Coordinates of C-alpha atoms in Angstrom, one line a residue:
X6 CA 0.0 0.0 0.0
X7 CA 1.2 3.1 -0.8
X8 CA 0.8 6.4 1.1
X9 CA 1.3 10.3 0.1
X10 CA 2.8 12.5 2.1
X11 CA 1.0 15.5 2.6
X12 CA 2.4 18.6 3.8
X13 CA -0.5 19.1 6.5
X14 CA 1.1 16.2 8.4
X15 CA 4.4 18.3 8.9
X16 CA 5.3 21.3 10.8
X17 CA 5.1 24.4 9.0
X18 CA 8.9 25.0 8.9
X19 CA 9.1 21.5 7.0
X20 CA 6.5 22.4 4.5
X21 CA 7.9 26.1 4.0
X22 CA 10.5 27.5 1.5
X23 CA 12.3 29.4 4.2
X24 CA 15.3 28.1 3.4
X25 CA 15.7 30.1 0.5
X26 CA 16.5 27.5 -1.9
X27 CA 14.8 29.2 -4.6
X28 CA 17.5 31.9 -5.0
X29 CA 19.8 31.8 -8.5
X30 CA 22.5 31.8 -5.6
X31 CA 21.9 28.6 -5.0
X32 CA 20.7 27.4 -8.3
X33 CA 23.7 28.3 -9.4
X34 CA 24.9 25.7 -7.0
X35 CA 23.0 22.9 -8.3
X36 CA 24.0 23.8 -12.1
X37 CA 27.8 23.4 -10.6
X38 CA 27.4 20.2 -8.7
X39 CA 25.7 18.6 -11.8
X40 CA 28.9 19.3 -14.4
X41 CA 31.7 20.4 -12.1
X42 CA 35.1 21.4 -14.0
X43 CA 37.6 19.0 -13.4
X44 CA 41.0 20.3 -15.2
X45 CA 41.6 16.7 -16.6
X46 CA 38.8 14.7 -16.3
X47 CA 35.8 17.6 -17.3
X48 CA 37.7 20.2 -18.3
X49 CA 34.3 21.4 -20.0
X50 CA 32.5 21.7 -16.7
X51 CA 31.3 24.3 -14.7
X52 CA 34.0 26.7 -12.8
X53 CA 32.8 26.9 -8.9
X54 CA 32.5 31.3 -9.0
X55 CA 30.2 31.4 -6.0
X56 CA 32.0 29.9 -3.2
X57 CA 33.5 32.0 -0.8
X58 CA 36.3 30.0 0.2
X59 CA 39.9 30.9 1.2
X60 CA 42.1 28.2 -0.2
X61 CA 44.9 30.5 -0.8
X62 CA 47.0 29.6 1.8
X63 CA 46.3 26.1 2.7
X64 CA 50.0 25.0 2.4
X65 CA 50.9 26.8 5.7
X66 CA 48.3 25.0 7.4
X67 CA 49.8 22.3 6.0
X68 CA 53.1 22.2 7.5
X69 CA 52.0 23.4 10.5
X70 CA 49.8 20.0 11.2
X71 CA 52.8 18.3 10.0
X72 CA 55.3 20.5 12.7
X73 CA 52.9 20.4 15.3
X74 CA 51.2 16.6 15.1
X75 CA 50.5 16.8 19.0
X76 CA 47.6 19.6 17.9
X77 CA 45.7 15.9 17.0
X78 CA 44.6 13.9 19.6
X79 CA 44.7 11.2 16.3
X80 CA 47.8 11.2 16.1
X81 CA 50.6 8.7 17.9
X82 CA 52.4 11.8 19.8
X83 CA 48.9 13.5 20.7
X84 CA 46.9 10.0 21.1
X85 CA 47.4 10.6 25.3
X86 CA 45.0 13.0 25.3
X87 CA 42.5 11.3 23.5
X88 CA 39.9 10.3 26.5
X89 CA 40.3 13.3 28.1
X90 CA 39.3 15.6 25.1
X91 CA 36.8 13.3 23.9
X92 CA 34.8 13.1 26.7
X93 CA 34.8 16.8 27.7
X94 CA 31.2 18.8 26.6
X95 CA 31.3 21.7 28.5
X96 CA 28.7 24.4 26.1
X97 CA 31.6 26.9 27.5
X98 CA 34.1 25.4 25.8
X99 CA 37.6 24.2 26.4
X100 CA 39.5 27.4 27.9
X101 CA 42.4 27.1 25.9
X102 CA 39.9 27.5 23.3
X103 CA 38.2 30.4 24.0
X104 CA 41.7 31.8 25.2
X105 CA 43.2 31.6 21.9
X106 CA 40.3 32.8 20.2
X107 CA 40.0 35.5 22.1
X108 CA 43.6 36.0 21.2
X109 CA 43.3 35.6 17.6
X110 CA 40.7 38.2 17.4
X111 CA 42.8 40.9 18.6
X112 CA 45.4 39.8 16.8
X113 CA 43.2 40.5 13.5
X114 CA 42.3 43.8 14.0
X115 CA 45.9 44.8 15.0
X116 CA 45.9 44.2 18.7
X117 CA 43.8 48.0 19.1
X118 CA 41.4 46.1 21.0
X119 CA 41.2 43.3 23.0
X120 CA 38.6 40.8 23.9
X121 CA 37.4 39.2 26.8
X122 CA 37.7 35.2 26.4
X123 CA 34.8 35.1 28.9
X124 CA 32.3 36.6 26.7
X125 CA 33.4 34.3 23.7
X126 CA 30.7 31.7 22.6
X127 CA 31.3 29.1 20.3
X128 CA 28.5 27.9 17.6
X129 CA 28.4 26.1 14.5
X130 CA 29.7 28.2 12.2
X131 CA 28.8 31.8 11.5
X132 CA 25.3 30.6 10.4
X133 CA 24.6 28.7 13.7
X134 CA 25.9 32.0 15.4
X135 CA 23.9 34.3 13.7
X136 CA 20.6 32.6 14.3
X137 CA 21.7 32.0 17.6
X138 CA 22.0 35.7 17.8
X139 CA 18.7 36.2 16.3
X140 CA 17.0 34.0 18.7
X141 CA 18.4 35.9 21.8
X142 CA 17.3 39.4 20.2
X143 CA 13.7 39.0 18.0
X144 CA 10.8 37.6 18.6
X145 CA 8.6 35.8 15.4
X146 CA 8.0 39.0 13.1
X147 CA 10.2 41.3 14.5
X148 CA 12.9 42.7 12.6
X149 CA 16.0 43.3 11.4
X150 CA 17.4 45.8 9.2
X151 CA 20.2 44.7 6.8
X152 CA 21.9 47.2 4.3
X153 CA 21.8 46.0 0.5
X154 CA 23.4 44.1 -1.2
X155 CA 23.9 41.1 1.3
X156 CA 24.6 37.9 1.4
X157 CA 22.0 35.6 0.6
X158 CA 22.7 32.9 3.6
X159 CA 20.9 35.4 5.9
X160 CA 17.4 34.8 4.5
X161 CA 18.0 31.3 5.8
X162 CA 20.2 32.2 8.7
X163 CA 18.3 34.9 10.3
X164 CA 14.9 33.9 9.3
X165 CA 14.0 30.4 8.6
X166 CA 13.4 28.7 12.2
X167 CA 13.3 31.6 14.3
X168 CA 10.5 33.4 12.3
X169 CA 12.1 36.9 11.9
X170 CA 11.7 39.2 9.4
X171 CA 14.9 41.5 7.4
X172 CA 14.0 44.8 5.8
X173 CA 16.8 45.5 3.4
X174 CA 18.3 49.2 3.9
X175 CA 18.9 50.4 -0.1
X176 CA 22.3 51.6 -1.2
X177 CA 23.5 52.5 -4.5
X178 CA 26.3 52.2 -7.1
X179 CA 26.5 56.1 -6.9
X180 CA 28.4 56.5 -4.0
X181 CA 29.9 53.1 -4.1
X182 CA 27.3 51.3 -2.0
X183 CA 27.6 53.1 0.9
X184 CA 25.4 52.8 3.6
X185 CA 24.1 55.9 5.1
X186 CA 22.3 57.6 8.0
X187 CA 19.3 58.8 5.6
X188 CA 18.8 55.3 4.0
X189 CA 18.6 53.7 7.8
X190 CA 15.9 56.2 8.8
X191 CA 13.7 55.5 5.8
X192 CA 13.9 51.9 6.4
X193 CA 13.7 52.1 10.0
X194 CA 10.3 55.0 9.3
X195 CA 8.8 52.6 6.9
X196 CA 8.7 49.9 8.9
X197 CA 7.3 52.3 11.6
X198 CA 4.4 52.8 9.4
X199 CA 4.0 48.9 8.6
X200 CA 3.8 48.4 12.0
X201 CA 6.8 46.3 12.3
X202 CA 9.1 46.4 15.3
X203 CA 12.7 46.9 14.8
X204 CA 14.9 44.9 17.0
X205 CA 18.0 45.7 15.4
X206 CA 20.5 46.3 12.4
X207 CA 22.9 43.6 10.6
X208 CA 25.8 45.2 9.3
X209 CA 28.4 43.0 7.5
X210 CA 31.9 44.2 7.6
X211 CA 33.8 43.6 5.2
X212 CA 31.3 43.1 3.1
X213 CA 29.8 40.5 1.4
X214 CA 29.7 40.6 -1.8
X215 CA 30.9 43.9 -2.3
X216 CA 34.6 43.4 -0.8
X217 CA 34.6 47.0 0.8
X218 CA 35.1 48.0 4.4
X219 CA 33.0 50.5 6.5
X220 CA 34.9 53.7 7.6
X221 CA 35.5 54.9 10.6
X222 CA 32.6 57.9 10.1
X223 CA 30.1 55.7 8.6
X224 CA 30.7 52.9 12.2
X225 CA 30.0 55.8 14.5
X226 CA 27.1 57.2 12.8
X227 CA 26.0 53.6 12.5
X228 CA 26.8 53.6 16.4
X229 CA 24.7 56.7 17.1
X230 CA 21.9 55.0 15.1
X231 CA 21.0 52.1 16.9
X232 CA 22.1 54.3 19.9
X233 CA 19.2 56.7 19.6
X234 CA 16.7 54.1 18.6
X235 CA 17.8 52.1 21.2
X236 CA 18.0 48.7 18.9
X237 CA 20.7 46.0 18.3
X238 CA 23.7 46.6 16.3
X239 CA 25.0 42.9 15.0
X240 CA 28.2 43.0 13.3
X241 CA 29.3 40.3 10.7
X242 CA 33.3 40.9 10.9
X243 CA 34.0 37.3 9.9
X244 CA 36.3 38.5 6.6
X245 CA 38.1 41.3 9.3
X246 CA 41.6 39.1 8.0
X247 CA 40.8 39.1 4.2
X248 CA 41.4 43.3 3.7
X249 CA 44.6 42.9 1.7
X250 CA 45.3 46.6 1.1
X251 CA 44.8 50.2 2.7
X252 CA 42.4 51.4 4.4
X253 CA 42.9 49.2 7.5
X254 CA 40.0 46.9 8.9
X255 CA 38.4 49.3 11.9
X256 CA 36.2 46.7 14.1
X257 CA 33.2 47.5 15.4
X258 CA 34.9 46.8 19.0
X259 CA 37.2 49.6 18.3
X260 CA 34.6 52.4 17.6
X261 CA 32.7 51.5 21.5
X262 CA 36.4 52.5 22.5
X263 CA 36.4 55.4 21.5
X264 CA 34.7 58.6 23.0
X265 CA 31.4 57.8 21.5
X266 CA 28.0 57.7 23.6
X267 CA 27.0 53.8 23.6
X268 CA 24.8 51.3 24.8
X269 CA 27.6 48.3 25.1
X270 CA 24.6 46.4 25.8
X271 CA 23.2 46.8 22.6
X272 CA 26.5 45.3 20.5
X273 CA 27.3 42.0 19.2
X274 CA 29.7 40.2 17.1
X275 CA 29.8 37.5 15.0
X276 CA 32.8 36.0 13.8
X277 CA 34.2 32.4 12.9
X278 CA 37.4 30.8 11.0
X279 CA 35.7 29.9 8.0
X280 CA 37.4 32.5 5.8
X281 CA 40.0 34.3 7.4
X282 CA 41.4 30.6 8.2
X283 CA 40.1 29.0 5.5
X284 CA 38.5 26.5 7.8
X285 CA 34.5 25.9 7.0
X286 CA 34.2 22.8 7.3
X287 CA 35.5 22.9 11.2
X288 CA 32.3 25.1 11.7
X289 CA 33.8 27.7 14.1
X290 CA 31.4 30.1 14.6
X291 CA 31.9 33.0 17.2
X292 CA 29.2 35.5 19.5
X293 CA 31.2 38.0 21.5
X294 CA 28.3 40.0 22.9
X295 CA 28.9 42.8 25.3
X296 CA 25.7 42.1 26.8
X297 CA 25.6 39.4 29.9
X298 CA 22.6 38.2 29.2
X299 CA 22.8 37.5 25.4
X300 CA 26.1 35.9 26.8
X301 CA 24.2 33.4 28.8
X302 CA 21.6 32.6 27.0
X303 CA 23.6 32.1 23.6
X304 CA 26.0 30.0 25.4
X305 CA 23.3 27.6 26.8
X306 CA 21.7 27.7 23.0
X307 CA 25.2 26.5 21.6
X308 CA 24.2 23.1 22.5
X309 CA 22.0 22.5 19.6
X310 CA 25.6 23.6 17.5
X311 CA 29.2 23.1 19.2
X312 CA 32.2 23.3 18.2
X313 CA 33.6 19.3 18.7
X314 CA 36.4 19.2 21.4
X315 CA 39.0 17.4 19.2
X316 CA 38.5 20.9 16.9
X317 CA 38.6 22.8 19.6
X318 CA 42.1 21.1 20.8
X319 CA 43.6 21.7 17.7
X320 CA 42.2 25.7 17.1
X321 CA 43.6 26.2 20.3
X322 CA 47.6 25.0 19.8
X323 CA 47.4 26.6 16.3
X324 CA 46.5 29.7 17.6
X325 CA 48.7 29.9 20.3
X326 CA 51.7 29.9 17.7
X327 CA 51.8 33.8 17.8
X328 CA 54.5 33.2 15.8
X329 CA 52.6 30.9 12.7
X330 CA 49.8 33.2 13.2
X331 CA 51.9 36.1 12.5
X332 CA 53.2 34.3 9.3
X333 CA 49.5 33.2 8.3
X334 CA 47.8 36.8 8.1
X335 CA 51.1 38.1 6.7
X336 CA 51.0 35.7 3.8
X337 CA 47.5 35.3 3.5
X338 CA 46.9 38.7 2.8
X339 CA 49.9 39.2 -0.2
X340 CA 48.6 36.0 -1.8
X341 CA 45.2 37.9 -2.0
X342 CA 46.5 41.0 -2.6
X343 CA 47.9 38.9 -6.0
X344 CA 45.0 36.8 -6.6
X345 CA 43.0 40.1 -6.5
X346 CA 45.6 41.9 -8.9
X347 CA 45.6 39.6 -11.4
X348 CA 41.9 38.4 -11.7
X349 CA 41.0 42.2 -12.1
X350 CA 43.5 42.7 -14.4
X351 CA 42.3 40.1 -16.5
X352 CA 39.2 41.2 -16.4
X353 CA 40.1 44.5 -17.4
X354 CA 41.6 43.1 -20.8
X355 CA 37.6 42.1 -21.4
X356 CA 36.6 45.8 -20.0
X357 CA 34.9 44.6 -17.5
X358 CA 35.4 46.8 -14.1
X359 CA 34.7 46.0 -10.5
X360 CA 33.6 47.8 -7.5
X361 CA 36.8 50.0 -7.2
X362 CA 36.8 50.7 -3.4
X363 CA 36.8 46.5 -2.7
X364 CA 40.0 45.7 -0.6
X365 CA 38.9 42.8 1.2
X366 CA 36.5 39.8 1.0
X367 CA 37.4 36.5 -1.2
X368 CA 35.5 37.9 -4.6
X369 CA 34.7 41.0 -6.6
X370 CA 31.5 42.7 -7.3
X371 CA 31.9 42.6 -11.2
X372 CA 29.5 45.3 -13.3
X373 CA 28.3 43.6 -15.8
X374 CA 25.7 46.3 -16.4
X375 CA 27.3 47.1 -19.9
X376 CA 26.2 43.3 -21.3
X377 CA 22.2 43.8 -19.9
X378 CA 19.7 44.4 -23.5
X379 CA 17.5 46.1 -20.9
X380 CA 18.4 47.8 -17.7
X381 CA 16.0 45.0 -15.7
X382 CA 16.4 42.0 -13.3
X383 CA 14.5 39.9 -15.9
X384 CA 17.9 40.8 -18.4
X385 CA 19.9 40.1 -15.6
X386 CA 18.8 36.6 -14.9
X387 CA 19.2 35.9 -18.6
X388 CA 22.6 36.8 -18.7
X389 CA 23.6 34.7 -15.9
X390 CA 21.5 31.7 -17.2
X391 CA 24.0 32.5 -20.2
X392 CA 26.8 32.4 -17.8
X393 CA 26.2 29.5 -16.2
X394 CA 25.2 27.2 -19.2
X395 CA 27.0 28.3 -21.9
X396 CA 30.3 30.5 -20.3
X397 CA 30.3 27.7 -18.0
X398 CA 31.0 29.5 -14.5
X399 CA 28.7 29.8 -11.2
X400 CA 28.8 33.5 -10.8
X401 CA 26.4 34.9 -8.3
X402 CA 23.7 37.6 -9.8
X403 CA 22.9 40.7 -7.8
X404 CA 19.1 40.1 -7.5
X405 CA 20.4 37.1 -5.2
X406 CA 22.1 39.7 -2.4
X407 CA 18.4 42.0 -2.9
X408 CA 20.8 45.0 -5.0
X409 CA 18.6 47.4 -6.6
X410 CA 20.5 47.6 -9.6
X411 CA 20.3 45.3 -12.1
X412 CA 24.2 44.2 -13.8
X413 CA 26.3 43.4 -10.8
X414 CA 27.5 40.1 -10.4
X415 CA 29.7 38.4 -7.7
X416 CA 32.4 36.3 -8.5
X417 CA 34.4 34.2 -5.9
X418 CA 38.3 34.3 -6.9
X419 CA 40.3 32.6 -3.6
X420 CA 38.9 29.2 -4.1
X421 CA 40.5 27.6 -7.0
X422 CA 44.2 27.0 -8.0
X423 CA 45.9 29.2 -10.5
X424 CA 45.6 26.9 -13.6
X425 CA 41.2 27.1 -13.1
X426 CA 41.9 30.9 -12.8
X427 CA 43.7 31.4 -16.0
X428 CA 40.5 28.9 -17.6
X429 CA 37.9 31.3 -16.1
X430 CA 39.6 33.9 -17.3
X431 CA 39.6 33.1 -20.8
X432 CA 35.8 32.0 -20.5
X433 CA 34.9 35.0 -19.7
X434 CA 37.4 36.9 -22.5
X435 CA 36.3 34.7 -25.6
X436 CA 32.5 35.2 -24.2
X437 CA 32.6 39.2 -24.1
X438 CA 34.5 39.2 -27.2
X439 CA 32.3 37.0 -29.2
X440 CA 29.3 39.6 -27.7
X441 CA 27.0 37.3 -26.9
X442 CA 23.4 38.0 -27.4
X443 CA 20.7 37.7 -24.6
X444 CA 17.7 37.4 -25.5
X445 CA 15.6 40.6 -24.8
X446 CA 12.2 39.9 -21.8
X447 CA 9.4 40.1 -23.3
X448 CA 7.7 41.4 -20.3
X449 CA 8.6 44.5 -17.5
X450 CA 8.8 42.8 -14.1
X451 CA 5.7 44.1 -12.2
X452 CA 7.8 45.0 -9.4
X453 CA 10.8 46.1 -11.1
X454 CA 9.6 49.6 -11.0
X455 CA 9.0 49.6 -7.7
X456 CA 12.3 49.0 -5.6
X457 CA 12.5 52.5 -4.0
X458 CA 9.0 51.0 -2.2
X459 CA 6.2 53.0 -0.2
X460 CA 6.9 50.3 2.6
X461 CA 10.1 48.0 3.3
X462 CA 11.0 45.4 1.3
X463 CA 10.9 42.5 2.7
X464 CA 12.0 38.6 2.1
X465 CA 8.9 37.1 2.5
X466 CA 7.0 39.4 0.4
X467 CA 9.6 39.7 -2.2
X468 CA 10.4 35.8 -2.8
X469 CA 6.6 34.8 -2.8
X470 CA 5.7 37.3 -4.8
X471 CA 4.3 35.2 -8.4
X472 CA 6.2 37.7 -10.4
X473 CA 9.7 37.0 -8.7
X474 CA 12.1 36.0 -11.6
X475 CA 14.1 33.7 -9.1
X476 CA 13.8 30.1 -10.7
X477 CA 12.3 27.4 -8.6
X478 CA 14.5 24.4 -7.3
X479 CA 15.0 21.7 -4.9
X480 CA 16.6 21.9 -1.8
X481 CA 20.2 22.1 -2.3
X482 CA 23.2 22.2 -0.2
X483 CA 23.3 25.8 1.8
X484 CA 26.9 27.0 1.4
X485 CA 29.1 30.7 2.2

């Protein structure tokens, strides 16, 4: 006998698309993992474009495991403390840990600040922090404003289980995506007027995808913002090691320093090793809250999401080596210094710019603007549908990080080895150069003309809208 499944039998966040996996981000995903390049064996296949991943520097990881093989407890010289490690399950996590963590995190943001390993929590990654963090500050439909464009994980992070809601704060190309005092208020007024309570406001710095760092004006007016409307300021620093290049990386945790009236109470950070490391798969994810409570409470949460004591072990001799660390961020940041040099460069022989002001992040925000037949989304999806099936590269389109202008694209350029560079490279030449023509929409979208909205935008609204161009698709692997 066979039975259907129907969806009324399941709870509503099993039967919901909250997970966002009908995004081109992650469609993009699926095309890749269906035909992926292999230099010798598909050399045809798809490039991976849209993975944020720091594989730059993986040889000095490396040969420090093989320097340092008491860091394993797998290991013949670190085998002793096997039982003891791999019985411990403390939610506070192994001191040494949290030390070292604590330590590294200074150490990133040039040892201006310092941090107190007491108020470090680990989670599951950055994703299993920032819901975490979401948890401990928004009820089901409040919200959260988050400046565009963003990265499309926090639709799933922020929202799917805990039933919050993100209003997207509008910047634009004009003054290089900058996010600014007047474009807070009017997201912050409109959702007044919507009756939706604010709870607080995600900033990501650097930023994902545009590779550009806040400055030190635009923190403390950000800081006199949430001050004044007495809401949460959540700070996403987990690229702070990736800025390769002048202006320095200014931390959130350095602006409360300073002589600036704050609420310390209202600040949290999220951080992890998942790109300044290159680590994701370890899932370290970091909360450093100045806030006691959000302390305690995150910290009991982080059971549904630790960090496993034999990683733990490990994180914590390798980042007690002040002296490999030293090395690591030294190096790490002139490979992608290069890596950044020469893929724009490249690109530049196919006159195709970037966001100028990017000097951090593991990608570029490439304008593609120029190759649109229209100045719409609709053109934009069909020149990354060209992209992706016919260039043969995952590239991440701007409609997918909620930017208001149609034409930007991200492309991921620290995850592959130079050789699959080079190959990209040339895809993308020989496909500019043989101009190749997307097909024109026959039809305006119906919201298209309506970014700059009456009231916020929202995620909900936007991705179940009928006339949202993002394709449909199964449930695919969420990845950074």
């Amino acid at each position: 006998m066979v039975f259907k499944l129907n969806n009324h039998l399941l709870s509503r966040i099993a039967s919901s698309n909250g997970h966002g996996e009908d995004s081109p981000y992650f469609e993009g995903w699926k095309a890749y993992d269906s035909n992926p390049h292999h230099p010798m064996e598909n050399p045809n296949g798809i490039i991976q474009m849209g993975l944020a991943e720091n594989q730059l520097s993986f040889d000095l990881i490396q040969d420090w495991l093989k320097n340092n093989p008491k860091a394993s407890i797998c290991t013949p010289e670190g085998v002793n403390e096997f039982r003891e490690i791999a019985i411990f399950q403390d939610y506070h996590g192994l001191p040494e840990f949290r030390n070292a963590v604590a330590k590294f995190m200074a150490k990133v943001r040039g040892n201006k600040v310092t941090f107190d390993p007491d108020r470090v929590v680990m989670n599951g990654g950055a994703t299993g922090a920032h819901e975490t963090i979401a948890f401990c500050l928004a009820d089901p439909g409040e919200a959260f404003l988050v400046p565009t464009p963003y990265y499309p994980g926090f639709d799933r992070d922020l929202r799917w289980r805990t039933g919050v809601k993100l209003i997207p704060v509008d910047s634009e190309s004009s003054n290089n995506f900058k996010v600014t005092r007047e474009a807070l208020e009017n997201a912050y007024e409109m959702a007044k007027l919507n009756n939706i309570k604010v709870k607080g406001l995600l900033i990501t710095n650097p930023s994902n995808p545009l590779g550009t760092m806040l400055d030190r004006e635009t923190l403390r007016s950000i800081v006199r913002f949430i001050n004044e409307k007495n809401i949460h300021l959540v700070c996403d620093e987990i690229y702070a090691a990736t800025v390769f290049s002048q202006p320095e990386f200014i931390s959130i945790a350095e602006i409360v320093q300073e002589d600036i009236e704050c609420n310390l109470n209202l600040v949290h950070i999220v951080y992890s090793l998942s790109k300044d490391m290159g680590f994701p798969g370890l899932r370290v994810g970091i909360i450093y809250s100045y806030n006691d409570a959000v302390v305690s409470c995150a910290r009991k949460m982080s059971s549904f999401g630790l960090v496993s004591s034999q990683t733990q072990y490990m994180i914590a001799s390798m980042l007690s080596d002040d002296e490999f660390v030293g090395k690591f961020i030294r190096e790490s940041k002139t490979r992608m210094a290069a890596r950044h040099r020469v893929f724009t460069d490249g690109l530049a022989q196919a006159s195709i710019k970037c966001l100028e002001t990017s000097n951090a992040g593991l990608f570029l925000w490439m304008d593609l603007r120029g190759l649109l037949k229209e100045k719409t989304f609709e053109a934009e999806m069909a020149l990354w549908r060209v992209i992706i099936h016919e260039v043969k590269l995952n590239v991440s389109p701007g409609c997918s990080f909620h930017c208001t202008e149609p034409g930007w694209f991200r492309v991921c350029i620290a995850n592959m080895d130079d050789q699959t560079m080079e190959v990209a490279l040339s895809r993308i030449r020989t496909f500019v150069n043989k101009d190749v023509d997307t097909k024109k929409p026959k039809r305006t979208l119906r919201w298209q003309g309506s970014l700059k909205l009456s009231s916020p935008r929202i995620y909900d609204d936007f991705i179940n809208s009928p006339h949202s161009p993002l394709p449909q698709s199964p449930l695919v692997l969420a990845r950074n």
